[in-house]
PDB file of C-alpha atoms in Angstrom:
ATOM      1  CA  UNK A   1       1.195  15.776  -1.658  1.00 29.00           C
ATOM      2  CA  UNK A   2       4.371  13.281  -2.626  1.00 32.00           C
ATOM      3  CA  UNK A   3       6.977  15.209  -3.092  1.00 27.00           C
ATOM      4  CA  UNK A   4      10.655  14.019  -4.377  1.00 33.00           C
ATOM      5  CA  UNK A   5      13.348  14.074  -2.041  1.00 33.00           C
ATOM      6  CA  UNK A   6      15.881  11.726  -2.522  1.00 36.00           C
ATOM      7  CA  UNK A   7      16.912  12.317  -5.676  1.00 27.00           C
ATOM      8  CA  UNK A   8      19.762  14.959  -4.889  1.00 34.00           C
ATOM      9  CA  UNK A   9      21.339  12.097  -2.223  1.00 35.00           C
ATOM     10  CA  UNK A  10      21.191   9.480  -4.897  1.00 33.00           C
ATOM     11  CA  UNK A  11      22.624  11.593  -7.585  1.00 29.00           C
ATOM     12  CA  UNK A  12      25.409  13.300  -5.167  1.00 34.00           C
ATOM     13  CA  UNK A  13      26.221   8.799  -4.360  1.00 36.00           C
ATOM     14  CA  UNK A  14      25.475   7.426  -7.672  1.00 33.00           C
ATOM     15  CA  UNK A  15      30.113   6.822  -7.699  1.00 34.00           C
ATOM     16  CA  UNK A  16      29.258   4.318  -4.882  1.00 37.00           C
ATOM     17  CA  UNK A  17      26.502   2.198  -6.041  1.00 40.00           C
ATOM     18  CA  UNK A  18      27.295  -1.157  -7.033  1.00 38.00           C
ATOM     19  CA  UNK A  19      26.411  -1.972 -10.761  1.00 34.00           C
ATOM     20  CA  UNK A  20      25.357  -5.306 -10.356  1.00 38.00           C
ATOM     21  CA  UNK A  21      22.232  -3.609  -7.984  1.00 41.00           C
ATOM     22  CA  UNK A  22      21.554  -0.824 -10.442  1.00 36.00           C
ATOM     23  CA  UNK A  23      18.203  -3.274 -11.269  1.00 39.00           C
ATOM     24  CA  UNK A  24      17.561  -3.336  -7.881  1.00 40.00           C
ATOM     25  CA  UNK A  25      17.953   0.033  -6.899  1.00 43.00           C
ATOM     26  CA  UNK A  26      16.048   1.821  -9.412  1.00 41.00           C
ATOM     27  CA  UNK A  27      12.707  -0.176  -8.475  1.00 45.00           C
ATOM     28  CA  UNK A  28      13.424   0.727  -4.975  1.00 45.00           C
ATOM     29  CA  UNK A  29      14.132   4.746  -5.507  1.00 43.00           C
ATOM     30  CA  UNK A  30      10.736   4.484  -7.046  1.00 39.00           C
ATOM     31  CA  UNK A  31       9.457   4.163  -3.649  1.00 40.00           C
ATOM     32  CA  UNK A  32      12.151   6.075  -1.760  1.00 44.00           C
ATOM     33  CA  UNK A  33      11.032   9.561  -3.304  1.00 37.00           C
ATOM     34  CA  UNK A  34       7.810   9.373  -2.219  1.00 38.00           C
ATOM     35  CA  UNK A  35       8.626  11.889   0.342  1.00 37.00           C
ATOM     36  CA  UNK A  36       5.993  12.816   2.887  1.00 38.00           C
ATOM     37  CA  UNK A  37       2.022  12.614   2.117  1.00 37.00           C
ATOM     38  CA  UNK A  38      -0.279  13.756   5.052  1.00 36.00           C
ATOM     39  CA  UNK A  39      -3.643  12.322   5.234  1.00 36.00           C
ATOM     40  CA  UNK A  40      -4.770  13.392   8.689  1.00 33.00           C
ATOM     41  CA  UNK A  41      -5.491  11.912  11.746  1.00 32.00           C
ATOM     42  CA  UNK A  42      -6.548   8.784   9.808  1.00 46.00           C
ATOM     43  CA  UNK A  43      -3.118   8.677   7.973  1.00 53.00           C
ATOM     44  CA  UNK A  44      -1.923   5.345   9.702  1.00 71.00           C
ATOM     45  CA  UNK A  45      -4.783   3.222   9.293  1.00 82.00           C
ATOM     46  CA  UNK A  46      -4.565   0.731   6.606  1.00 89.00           C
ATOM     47  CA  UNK A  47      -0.310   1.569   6.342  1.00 91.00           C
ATOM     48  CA  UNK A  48       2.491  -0.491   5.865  1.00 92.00           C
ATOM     49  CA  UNK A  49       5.043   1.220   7.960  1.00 93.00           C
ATOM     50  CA  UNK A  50       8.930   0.538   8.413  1.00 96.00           C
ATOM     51  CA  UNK A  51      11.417   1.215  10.868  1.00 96.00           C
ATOM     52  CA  UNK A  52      15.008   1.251   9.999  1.00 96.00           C
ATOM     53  CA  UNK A  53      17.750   0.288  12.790  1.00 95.00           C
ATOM     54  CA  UNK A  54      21.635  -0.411  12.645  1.00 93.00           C
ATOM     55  CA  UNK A  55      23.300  -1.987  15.267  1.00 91.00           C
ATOM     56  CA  UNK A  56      25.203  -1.757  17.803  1.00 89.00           C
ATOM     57  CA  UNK A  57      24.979   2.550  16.682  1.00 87.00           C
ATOM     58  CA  UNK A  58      22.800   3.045  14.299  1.00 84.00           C
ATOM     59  CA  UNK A  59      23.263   6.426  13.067  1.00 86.00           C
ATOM     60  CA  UNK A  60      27.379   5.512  12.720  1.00 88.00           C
ATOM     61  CA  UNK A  61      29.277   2.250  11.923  1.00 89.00           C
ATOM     62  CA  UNK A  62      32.843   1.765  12.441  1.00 89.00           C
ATOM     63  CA  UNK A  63      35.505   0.200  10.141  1.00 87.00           C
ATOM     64  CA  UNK A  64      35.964  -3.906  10.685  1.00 89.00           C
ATOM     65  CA  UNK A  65      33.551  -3.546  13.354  1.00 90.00           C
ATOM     66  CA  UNK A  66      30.586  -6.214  12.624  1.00 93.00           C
ATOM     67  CA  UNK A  67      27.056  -5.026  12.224  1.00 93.00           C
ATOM     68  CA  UNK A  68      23.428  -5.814  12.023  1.00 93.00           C
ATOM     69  CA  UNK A  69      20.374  -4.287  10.529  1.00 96.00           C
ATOM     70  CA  UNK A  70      16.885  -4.329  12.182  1.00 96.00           C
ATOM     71  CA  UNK A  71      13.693  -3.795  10.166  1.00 97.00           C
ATOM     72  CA  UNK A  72      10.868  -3.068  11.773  1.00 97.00           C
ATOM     73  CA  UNK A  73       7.637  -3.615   9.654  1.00 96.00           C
ATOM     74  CA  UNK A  74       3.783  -2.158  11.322  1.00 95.00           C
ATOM     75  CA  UNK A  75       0.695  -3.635   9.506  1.00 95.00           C
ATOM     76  CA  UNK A  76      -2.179  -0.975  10.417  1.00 94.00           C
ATOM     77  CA  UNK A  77      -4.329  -3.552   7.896  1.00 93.00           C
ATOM     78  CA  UNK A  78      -6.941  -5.244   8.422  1.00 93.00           C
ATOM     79  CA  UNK A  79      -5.822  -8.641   7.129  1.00 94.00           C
ATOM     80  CA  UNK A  80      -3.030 -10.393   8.265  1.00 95.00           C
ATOM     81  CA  UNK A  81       0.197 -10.684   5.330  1.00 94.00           C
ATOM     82  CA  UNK A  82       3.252 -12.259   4.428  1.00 97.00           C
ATOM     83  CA  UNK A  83       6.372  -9.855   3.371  1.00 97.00           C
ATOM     84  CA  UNK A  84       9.025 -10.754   1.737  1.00 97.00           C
ATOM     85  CA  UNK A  85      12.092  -8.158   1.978  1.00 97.00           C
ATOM     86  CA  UNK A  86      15.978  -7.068   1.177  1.00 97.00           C
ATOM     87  CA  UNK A  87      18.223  -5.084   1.869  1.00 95.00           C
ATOM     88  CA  UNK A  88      21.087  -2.989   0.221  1.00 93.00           C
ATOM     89  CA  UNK A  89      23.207   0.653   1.083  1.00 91.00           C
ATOM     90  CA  UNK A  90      24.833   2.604  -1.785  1.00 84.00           C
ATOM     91  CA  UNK A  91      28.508   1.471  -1.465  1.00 80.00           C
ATOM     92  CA  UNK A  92      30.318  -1.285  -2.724  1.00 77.00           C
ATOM     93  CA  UNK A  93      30.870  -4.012   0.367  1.00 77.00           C
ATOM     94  CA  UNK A  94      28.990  -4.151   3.779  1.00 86.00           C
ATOM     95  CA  UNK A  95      25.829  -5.509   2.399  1.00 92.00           C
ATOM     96  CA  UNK A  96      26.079  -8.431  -0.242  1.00 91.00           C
ATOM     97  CA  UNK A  97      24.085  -8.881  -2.883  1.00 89.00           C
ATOM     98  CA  UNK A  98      21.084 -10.336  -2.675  1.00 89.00           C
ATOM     99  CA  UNK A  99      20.474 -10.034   1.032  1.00 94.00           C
ATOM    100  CA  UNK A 100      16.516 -10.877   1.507  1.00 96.00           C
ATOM    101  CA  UNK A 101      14.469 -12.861   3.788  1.00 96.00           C
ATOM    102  CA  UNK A 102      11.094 -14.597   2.546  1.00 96.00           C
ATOM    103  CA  UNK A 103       7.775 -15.034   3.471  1.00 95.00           C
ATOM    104  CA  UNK A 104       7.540 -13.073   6.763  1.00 96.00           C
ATOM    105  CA  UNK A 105       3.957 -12.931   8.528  1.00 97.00           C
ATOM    106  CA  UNK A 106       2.798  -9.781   9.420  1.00 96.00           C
ATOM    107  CA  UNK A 107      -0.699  -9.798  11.542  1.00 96.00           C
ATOM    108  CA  UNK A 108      -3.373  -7.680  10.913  1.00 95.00           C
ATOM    109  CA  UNK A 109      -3.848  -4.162  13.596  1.00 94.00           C
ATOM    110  CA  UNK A 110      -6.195  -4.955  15.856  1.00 92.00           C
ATOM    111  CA  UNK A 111      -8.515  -2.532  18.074  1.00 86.00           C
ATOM    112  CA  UNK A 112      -8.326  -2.254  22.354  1.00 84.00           C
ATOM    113  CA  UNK A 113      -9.932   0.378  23.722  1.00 82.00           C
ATOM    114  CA  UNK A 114     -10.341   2.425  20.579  1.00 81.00           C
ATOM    115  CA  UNK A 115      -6.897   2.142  19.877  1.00 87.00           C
ATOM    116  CA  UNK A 116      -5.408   0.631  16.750  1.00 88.00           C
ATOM    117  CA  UNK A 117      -2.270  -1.222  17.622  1.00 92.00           C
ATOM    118  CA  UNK A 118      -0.515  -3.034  14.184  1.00 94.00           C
ATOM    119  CA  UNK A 119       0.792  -6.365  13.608  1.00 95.00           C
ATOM    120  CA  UNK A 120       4.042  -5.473  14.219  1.00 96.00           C
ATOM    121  CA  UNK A 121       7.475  -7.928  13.591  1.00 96.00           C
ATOM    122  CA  UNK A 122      11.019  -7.544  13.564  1.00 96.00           C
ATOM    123  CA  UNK A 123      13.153  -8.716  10.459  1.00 96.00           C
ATOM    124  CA  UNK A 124      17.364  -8.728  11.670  1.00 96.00           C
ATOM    125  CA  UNK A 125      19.370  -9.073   8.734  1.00 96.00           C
ATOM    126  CA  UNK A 126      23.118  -9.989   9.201  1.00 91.00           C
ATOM    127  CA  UNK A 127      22.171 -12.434  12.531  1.00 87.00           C
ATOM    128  CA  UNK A 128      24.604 -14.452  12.958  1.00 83.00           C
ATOM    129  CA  UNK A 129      26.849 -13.344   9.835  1.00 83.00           C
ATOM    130  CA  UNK A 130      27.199 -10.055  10.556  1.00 89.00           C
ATOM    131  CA  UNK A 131      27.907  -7.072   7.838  1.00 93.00           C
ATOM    132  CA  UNK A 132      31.498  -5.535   8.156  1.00 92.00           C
ATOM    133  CA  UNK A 133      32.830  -2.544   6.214  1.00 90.00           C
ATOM    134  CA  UNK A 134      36.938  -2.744   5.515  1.00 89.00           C
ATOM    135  CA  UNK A 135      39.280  -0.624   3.061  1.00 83.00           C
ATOM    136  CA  UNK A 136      37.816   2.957   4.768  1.00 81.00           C
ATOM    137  CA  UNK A 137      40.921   5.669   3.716  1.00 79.00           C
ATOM    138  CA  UNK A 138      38.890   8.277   5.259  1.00 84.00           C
ATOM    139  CA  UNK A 139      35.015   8.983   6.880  1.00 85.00           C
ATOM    140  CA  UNK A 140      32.721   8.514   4.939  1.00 86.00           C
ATOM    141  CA  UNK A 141      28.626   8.143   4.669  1.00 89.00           C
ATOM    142  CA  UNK A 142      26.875   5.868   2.848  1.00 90.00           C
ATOM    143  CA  UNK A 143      22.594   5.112   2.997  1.00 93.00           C
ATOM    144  CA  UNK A 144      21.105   1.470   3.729  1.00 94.00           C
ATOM    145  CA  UNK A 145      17.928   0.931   2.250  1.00 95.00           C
ATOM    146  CA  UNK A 146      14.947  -1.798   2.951  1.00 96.00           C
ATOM    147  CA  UNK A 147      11.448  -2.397   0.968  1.00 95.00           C
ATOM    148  CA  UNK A 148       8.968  -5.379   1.783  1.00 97.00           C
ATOM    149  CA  UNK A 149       6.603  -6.835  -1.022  1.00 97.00           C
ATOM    150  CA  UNK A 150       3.612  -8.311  -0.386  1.00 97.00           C
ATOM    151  CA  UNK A 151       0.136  -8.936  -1.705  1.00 96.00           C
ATOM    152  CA  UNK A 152      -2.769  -7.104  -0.152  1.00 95.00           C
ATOM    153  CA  UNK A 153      -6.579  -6.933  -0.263  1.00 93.00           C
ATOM    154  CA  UNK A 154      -8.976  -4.667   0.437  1.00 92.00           C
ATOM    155  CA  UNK A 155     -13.120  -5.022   0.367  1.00 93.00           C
ATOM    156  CA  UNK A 156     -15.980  -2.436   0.756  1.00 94.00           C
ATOM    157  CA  UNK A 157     -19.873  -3.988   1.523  1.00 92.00           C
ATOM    158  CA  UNK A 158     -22.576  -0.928   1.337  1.00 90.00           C
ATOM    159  CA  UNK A 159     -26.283  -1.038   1.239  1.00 87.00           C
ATOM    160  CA  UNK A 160     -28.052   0.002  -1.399  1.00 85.00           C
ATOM    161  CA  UNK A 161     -31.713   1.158  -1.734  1.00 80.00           C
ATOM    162  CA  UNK A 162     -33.250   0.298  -5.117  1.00 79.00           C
ATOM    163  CA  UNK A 163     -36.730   1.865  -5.289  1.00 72.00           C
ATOM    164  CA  UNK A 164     -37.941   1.858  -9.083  1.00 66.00           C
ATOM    165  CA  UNK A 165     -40.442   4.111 -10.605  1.00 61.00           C
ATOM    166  CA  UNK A 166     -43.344   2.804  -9.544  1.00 55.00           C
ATOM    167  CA  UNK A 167     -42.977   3.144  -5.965  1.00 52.00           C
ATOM    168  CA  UNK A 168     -46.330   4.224  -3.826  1.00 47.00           C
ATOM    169  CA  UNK A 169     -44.668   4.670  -0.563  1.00 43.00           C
ATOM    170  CA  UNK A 170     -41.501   5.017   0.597  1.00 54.00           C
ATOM    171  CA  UNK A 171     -40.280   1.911   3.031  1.00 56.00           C
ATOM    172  CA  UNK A 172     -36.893   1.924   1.969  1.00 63.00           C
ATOM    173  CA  UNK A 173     -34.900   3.192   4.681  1.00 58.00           C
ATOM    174  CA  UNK A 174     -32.055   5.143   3.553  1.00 55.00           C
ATOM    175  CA  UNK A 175     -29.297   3.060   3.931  1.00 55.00           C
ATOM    176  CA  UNK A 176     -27.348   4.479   0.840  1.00 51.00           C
ATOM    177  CA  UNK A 177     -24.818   6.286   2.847  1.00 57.00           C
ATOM    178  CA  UNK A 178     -23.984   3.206   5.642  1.00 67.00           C
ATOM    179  CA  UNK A 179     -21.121   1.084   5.083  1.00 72.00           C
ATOM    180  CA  UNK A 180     -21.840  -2.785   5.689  1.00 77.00           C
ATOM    181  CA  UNK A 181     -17.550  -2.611   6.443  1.00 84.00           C
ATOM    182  CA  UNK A 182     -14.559  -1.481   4.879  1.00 88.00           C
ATOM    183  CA  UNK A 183     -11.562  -3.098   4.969  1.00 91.00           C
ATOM    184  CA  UNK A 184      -8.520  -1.232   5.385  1.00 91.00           C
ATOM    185  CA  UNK A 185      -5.365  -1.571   3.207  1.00 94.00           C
ATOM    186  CA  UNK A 186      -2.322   0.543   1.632  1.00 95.00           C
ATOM    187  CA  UNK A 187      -4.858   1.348  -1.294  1.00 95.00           C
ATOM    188  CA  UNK A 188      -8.710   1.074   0.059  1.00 92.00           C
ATOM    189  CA  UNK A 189     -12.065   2.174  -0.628  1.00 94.00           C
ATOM    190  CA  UNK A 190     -12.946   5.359   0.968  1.00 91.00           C
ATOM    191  CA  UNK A 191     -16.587   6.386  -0.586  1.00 91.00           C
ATOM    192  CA  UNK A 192     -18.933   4.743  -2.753  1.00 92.00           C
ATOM    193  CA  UNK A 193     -22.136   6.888  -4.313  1.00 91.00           C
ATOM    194  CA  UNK A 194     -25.277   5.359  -5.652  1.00 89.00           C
ATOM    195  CA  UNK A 195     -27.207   7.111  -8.400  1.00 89.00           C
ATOM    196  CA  UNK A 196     -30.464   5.780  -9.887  1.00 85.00           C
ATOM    197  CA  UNK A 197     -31.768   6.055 -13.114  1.00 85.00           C
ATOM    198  CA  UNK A 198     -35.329   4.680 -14.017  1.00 78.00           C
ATOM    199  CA  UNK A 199     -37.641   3.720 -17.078  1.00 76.00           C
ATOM    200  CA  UNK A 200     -40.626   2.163 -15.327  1.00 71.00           C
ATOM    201  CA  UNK A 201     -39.885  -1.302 -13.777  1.00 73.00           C
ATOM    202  CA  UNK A 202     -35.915  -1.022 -14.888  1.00 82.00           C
ATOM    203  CA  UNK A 203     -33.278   0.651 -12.840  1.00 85.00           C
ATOM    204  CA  UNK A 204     -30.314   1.699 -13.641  1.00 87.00           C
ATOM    205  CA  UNK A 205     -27.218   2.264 -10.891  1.00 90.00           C
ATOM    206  CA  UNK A 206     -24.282   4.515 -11.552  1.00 93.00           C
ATOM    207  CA  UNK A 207     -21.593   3.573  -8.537  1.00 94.00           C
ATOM    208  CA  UNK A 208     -19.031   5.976  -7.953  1.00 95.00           C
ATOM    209  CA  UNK A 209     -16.231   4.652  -6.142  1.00 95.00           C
ATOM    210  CA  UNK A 210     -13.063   6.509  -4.228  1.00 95.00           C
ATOM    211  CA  UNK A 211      -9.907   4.316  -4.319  1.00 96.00           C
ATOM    212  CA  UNK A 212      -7.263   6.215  -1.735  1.00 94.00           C
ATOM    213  CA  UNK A 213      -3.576   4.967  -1.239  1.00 94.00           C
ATOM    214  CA  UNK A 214      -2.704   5.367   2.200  1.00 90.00           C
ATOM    215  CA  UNK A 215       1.022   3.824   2.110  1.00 90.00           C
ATOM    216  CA  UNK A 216       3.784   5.893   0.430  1.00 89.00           C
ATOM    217  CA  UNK A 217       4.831   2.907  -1.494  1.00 94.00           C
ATOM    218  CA  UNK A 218       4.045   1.632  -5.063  1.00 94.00           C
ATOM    219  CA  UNK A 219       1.727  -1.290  -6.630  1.00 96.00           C
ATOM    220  CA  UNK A 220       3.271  -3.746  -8.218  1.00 96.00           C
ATOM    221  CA  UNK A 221       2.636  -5.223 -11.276  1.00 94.00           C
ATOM    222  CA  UNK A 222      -0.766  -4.929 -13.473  1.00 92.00           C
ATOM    223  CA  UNK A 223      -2.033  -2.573 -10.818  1.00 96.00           C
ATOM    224  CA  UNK A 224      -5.311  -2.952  -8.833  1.00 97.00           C
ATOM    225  CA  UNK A 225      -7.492  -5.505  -9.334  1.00 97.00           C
ATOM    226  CA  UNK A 226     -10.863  -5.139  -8.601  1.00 97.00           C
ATOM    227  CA  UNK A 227     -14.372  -6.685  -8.901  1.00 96.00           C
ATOM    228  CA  UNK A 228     -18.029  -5.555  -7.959  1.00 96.00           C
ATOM    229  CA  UNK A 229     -21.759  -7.212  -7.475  1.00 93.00           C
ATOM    230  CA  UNK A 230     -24.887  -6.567  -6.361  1.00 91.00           C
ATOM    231  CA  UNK A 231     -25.204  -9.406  -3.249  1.00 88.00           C
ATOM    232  CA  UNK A 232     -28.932  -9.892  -4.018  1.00 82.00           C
ATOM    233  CA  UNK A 233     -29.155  -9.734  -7.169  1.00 81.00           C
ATOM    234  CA  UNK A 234     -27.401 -11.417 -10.617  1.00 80.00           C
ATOM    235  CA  UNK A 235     -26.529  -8.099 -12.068  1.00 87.00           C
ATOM    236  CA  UNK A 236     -22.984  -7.417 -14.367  1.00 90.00           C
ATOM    237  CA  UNK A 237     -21.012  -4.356 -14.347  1.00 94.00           C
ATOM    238  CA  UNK A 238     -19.175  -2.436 -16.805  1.00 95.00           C
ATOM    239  CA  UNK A 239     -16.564   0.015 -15.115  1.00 96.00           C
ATOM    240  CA  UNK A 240     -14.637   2.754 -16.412  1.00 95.00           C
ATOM    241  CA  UNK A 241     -11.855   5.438 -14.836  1.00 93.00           C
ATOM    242  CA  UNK A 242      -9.122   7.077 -16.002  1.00 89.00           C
ATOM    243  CA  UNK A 243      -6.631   4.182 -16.452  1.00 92.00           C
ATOM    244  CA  UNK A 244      -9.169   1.639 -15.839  1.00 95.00           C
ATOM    245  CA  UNK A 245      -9.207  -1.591 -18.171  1.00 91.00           C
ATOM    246  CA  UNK A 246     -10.497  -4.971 -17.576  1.00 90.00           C
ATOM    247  CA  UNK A 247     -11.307  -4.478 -14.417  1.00 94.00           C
ATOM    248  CA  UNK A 248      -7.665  -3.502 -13.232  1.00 96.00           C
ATOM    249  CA  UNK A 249      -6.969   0.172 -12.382  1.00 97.00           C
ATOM    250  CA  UNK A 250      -3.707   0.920 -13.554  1.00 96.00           C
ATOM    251  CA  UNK A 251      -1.624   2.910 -10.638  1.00 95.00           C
ATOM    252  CA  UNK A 252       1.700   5.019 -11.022  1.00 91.00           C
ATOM    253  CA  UNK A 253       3.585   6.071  -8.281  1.00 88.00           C
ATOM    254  CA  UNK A 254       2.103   9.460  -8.668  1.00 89.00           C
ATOM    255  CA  UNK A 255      -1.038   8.224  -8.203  1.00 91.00           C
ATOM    256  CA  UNK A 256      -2.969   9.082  -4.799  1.00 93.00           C
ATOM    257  CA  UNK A 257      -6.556   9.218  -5.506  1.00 95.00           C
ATOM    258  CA  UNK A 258      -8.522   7.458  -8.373  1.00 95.00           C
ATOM    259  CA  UNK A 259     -12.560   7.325  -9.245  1.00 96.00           C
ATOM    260  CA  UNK A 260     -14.065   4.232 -11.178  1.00 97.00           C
ATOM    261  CA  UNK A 261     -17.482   4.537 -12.472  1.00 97.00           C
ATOM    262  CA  UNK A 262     -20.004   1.223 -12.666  1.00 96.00           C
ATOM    263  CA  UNK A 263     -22.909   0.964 -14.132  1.00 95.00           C
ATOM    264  CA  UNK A 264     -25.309  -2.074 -14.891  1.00 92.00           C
ATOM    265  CA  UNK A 265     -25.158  -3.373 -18.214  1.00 90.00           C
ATOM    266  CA  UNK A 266     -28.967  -4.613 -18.131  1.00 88.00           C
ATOM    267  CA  UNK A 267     -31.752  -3.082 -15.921  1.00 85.00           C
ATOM    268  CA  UNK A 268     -32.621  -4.428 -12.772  1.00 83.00           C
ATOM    269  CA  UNK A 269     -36.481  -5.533 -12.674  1.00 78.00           C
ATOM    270  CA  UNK A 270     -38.450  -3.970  -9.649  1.00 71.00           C
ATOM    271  CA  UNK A 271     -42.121  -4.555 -11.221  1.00 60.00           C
ATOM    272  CA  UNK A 272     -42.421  -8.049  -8.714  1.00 53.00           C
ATOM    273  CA  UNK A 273     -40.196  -6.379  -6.188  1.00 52.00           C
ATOM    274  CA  UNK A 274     -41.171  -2.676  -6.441  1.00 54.00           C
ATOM    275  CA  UNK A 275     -38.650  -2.081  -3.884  1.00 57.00           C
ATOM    276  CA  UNK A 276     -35.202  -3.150  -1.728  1.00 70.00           C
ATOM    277  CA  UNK A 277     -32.240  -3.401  -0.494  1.00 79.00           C
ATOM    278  CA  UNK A 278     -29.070  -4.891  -1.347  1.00 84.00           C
ATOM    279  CA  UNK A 279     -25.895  -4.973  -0.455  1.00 89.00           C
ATOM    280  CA  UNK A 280     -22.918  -3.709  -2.935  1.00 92.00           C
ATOM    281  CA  UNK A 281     -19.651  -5.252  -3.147  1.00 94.00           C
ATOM    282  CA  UNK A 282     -16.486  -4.416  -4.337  1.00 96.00           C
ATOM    283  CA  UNK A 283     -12.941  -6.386  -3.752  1.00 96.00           C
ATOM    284  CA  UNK A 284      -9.811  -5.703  -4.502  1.00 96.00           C
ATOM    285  CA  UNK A 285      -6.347  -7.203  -4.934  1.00 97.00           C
ATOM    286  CA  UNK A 286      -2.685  -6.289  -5.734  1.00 97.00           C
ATOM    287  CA  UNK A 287       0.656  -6.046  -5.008  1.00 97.00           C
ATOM    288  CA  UNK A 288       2.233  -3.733  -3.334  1.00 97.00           C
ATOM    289  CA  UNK A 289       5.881  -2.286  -2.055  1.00 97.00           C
ATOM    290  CA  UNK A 290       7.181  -0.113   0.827  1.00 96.00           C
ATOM    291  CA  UNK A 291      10.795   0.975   1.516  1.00 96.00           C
ATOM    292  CA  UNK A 292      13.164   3.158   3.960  1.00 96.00           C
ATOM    293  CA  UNK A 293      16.170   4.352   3.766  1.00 94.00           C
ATOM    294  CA  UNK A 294      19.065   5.558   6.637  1.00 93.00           C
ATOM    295  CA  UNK A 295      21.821   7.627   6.401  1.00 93.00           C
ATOM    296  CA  UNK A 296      24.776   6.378   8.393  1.00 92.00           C
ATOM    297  CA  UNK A 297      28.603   7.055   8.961  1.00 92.00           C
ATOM    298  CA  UNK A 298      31.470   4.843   8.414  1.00 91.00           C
ATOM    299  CA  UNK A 299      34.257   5.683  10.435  1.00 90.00           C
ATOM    300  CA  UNK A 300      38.369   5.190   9.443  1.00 83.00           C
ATOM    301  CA  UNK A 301      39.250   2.700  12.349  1.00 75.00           C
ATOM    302  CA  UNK A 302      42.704   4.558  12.114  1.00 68.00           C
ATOM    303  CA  UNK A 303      40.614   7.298  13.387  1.00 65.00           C
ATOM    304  CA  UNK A 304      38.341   5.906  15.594  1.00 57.00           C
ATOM    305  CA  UNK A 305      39.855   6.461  19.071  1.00 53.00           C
TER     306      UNK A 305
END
C-alpha cells in the first residue's frame, strides 16, 4: 500500500525551494510520496531502482567545500533502456538549474544461477564542475532529489485452447494456464484468464488481464498503451477497464493494480477446425518515471573544525 510520506518535509522546506523549479518539483513530489509498497519476494523483478550518493560524505556537506552526486540506477527489466535524468535539492544554490544528463543506457537484469542481477550504471553529476554551497550563517539541512525517465515495454504470450461446441473428443491439452513468456517491466502483465462462450461453430473469448506496477514511480503521459491478438488467427478486440479508452489504460499515481477485459468482436469459426490452439498476445508501451530523495547537512565552515 503507497502511502504519503514526504509531504510534511516538503511543506516544513517549501521557504527554500527555488521558484524557478516549482515546475519541476511538483512533477517530481508526485513520485517522491510514493512511500513504501511491498510486493513480496518478487518485489524487485521488473523495478527501476535508484541509489542516491553525495560525495566525499554523503549524509553531510560542508560550506565552500566542492561536491558531487552519484546516482545509481538498477534495471531488474527485461529489456535493456535508455534514461534520461536531473537533479535538484530544496535550497536556493548548490545545484543549478537544469542539471540533467541524457540518454543513459541501462541493460536489461539478466539470470546466473537463479539469480537476477540488474543492468546496473552509475550517473555522477557535478564531475568535473563540482556543486559548492556558500553564504551558510548557521547549520542547516536541505534534501537532493533525482528521477530518471524513460520509455518501457512490457509483453505477455499465453496459449490458448479454443475447442467450439461441437467437439467429440477432447485433444486439446490444457494449455490455458501456461505462459508462452512474460516480460518483466515497472508495470507488467501478471495473469491473463480465458473464458469461452459458444453458439455452435462460433466462439467467443472473454480475456481477463492483470496489469501490476511494480516500480514506485509514475507513467508518464497518455498512460499505458497496449495492444492484443490472437497469433493464429485474424481476430479484433474490443477492450474495456476502468479508465480504459482506445486502447490506452489511463494510470494515476494511485494506481497499483488494474483489470482490462477483451472480447472478440466477431466469432471465431471452429466448424473446419473443430479445435486448437493459439497463442494470445498482448504488448504494451509507456513512459515511465522514478525518483529519490536524500536528506543531507550543510555545515557553517565557521563551525566546521
Amino acid at each position: 500500500m503507497k502511502i504519503n510520506v514526504i509531504w510534511e518535509i516538503v511543506y516544513l522546506k517549501m521557504a527554500y525551494v527555488k521558484l524557478s523549479n516549482i515546475v519541476f518539483v511538483l512533477p517530481l513530489l508526485l513520485i517522491l510520496i510514493s512511500g513504501c509498497s511491498n510486493n513480496g519476494a518478487q518485489k524487485d523483478l521488473g523495478n527501476m531502482k535508484l541509489g542516491l550518493e553525495i560525495k566525499p560524505f554523503n549524509e553531510e556537506i560542508n560550506e565552500d567545500m566542492p561536491f558531487n552526486v552519484i546516482l545509481t540506477v538498477q534495471n531488474y527489466g527485461d529489456y535493456p533502456t535508455y534514461i534520461s535524468s536531473c537533479l535538484t535539492d530544496f535550497r536556493e544554490g548548490g545545484i543549478p538549474d537544469n542539471t540533467c544528463i541524457e540518454n543513459q543506457k541501462i541493460d536489461e537484469a539478466t539470470e546466473v544461477k537463479n539469480r537476477v542481477r540488474p543492468g546496473e550504471k552509475s550517473i555522477i553529476f557535478g564531475k568535473g564542475n563540482e556543486f559548492v554551497y556558500t553564504g551558510i550563517n548557521r547549520e542547516t539541512t536541505t534534501t537532493i532529489a533525482a528521477f530518471s525517465r524513460f520509455n518501457y515495454m512490457g509483453e505477455a504470450t499465453k496459449e490458448v485452447c479454443i475447442k467450439g461446441s461441437n467437439t467429440l473428443n477432447d485433444k486439446c491439452e490444457d494449455v490455458n494456464n501456461n505462459f508462452k513468456s512474460i516480460k518483466k517491466g515497472p508495470i507488467m502483465i501478471e495473469n491473463i484468464k480465458f473464458e469461452e462462450s459458444n453458439l455452435e461453430d462460433d466462439v467467443y473469448l472473454n480475456v481477463y488481464i492483470d496489469l501490476v506496477e511494480i516500480s514506485d514511480g509514475r507513467v508518464l503521459g497518455e498512460g499505458v498503451k497496449f495492444d492484443v491478438d490472437l497469433k493464429l488467427t485474424d481476430t479484433i478486440f474490443e477492450c474495456t477497464g476502468e479508465k480504459v479508452r482506445d486502447n490506452i489504460v489511463i494510470w494515476s499515481k494511485e494506481d497499483s493494480k488494474k483489470l482490462i477485459k477483451c472480447s472478440n468482436t466477431q466469432p471465431i469459426k471452429t466448424k473446419i477446425n473443430n479445435l486448437y490452439k493459439d497463442i494470445f498476445i498482448i504488448d504494451l508501451e509507456y513512459e515511465y518515471e522514478v525518483g529519490i530523495s536524500k536528506e543531507v547537512r550543510i555545515n557553517d565552515r565557521d563551525q566546521v573544525v
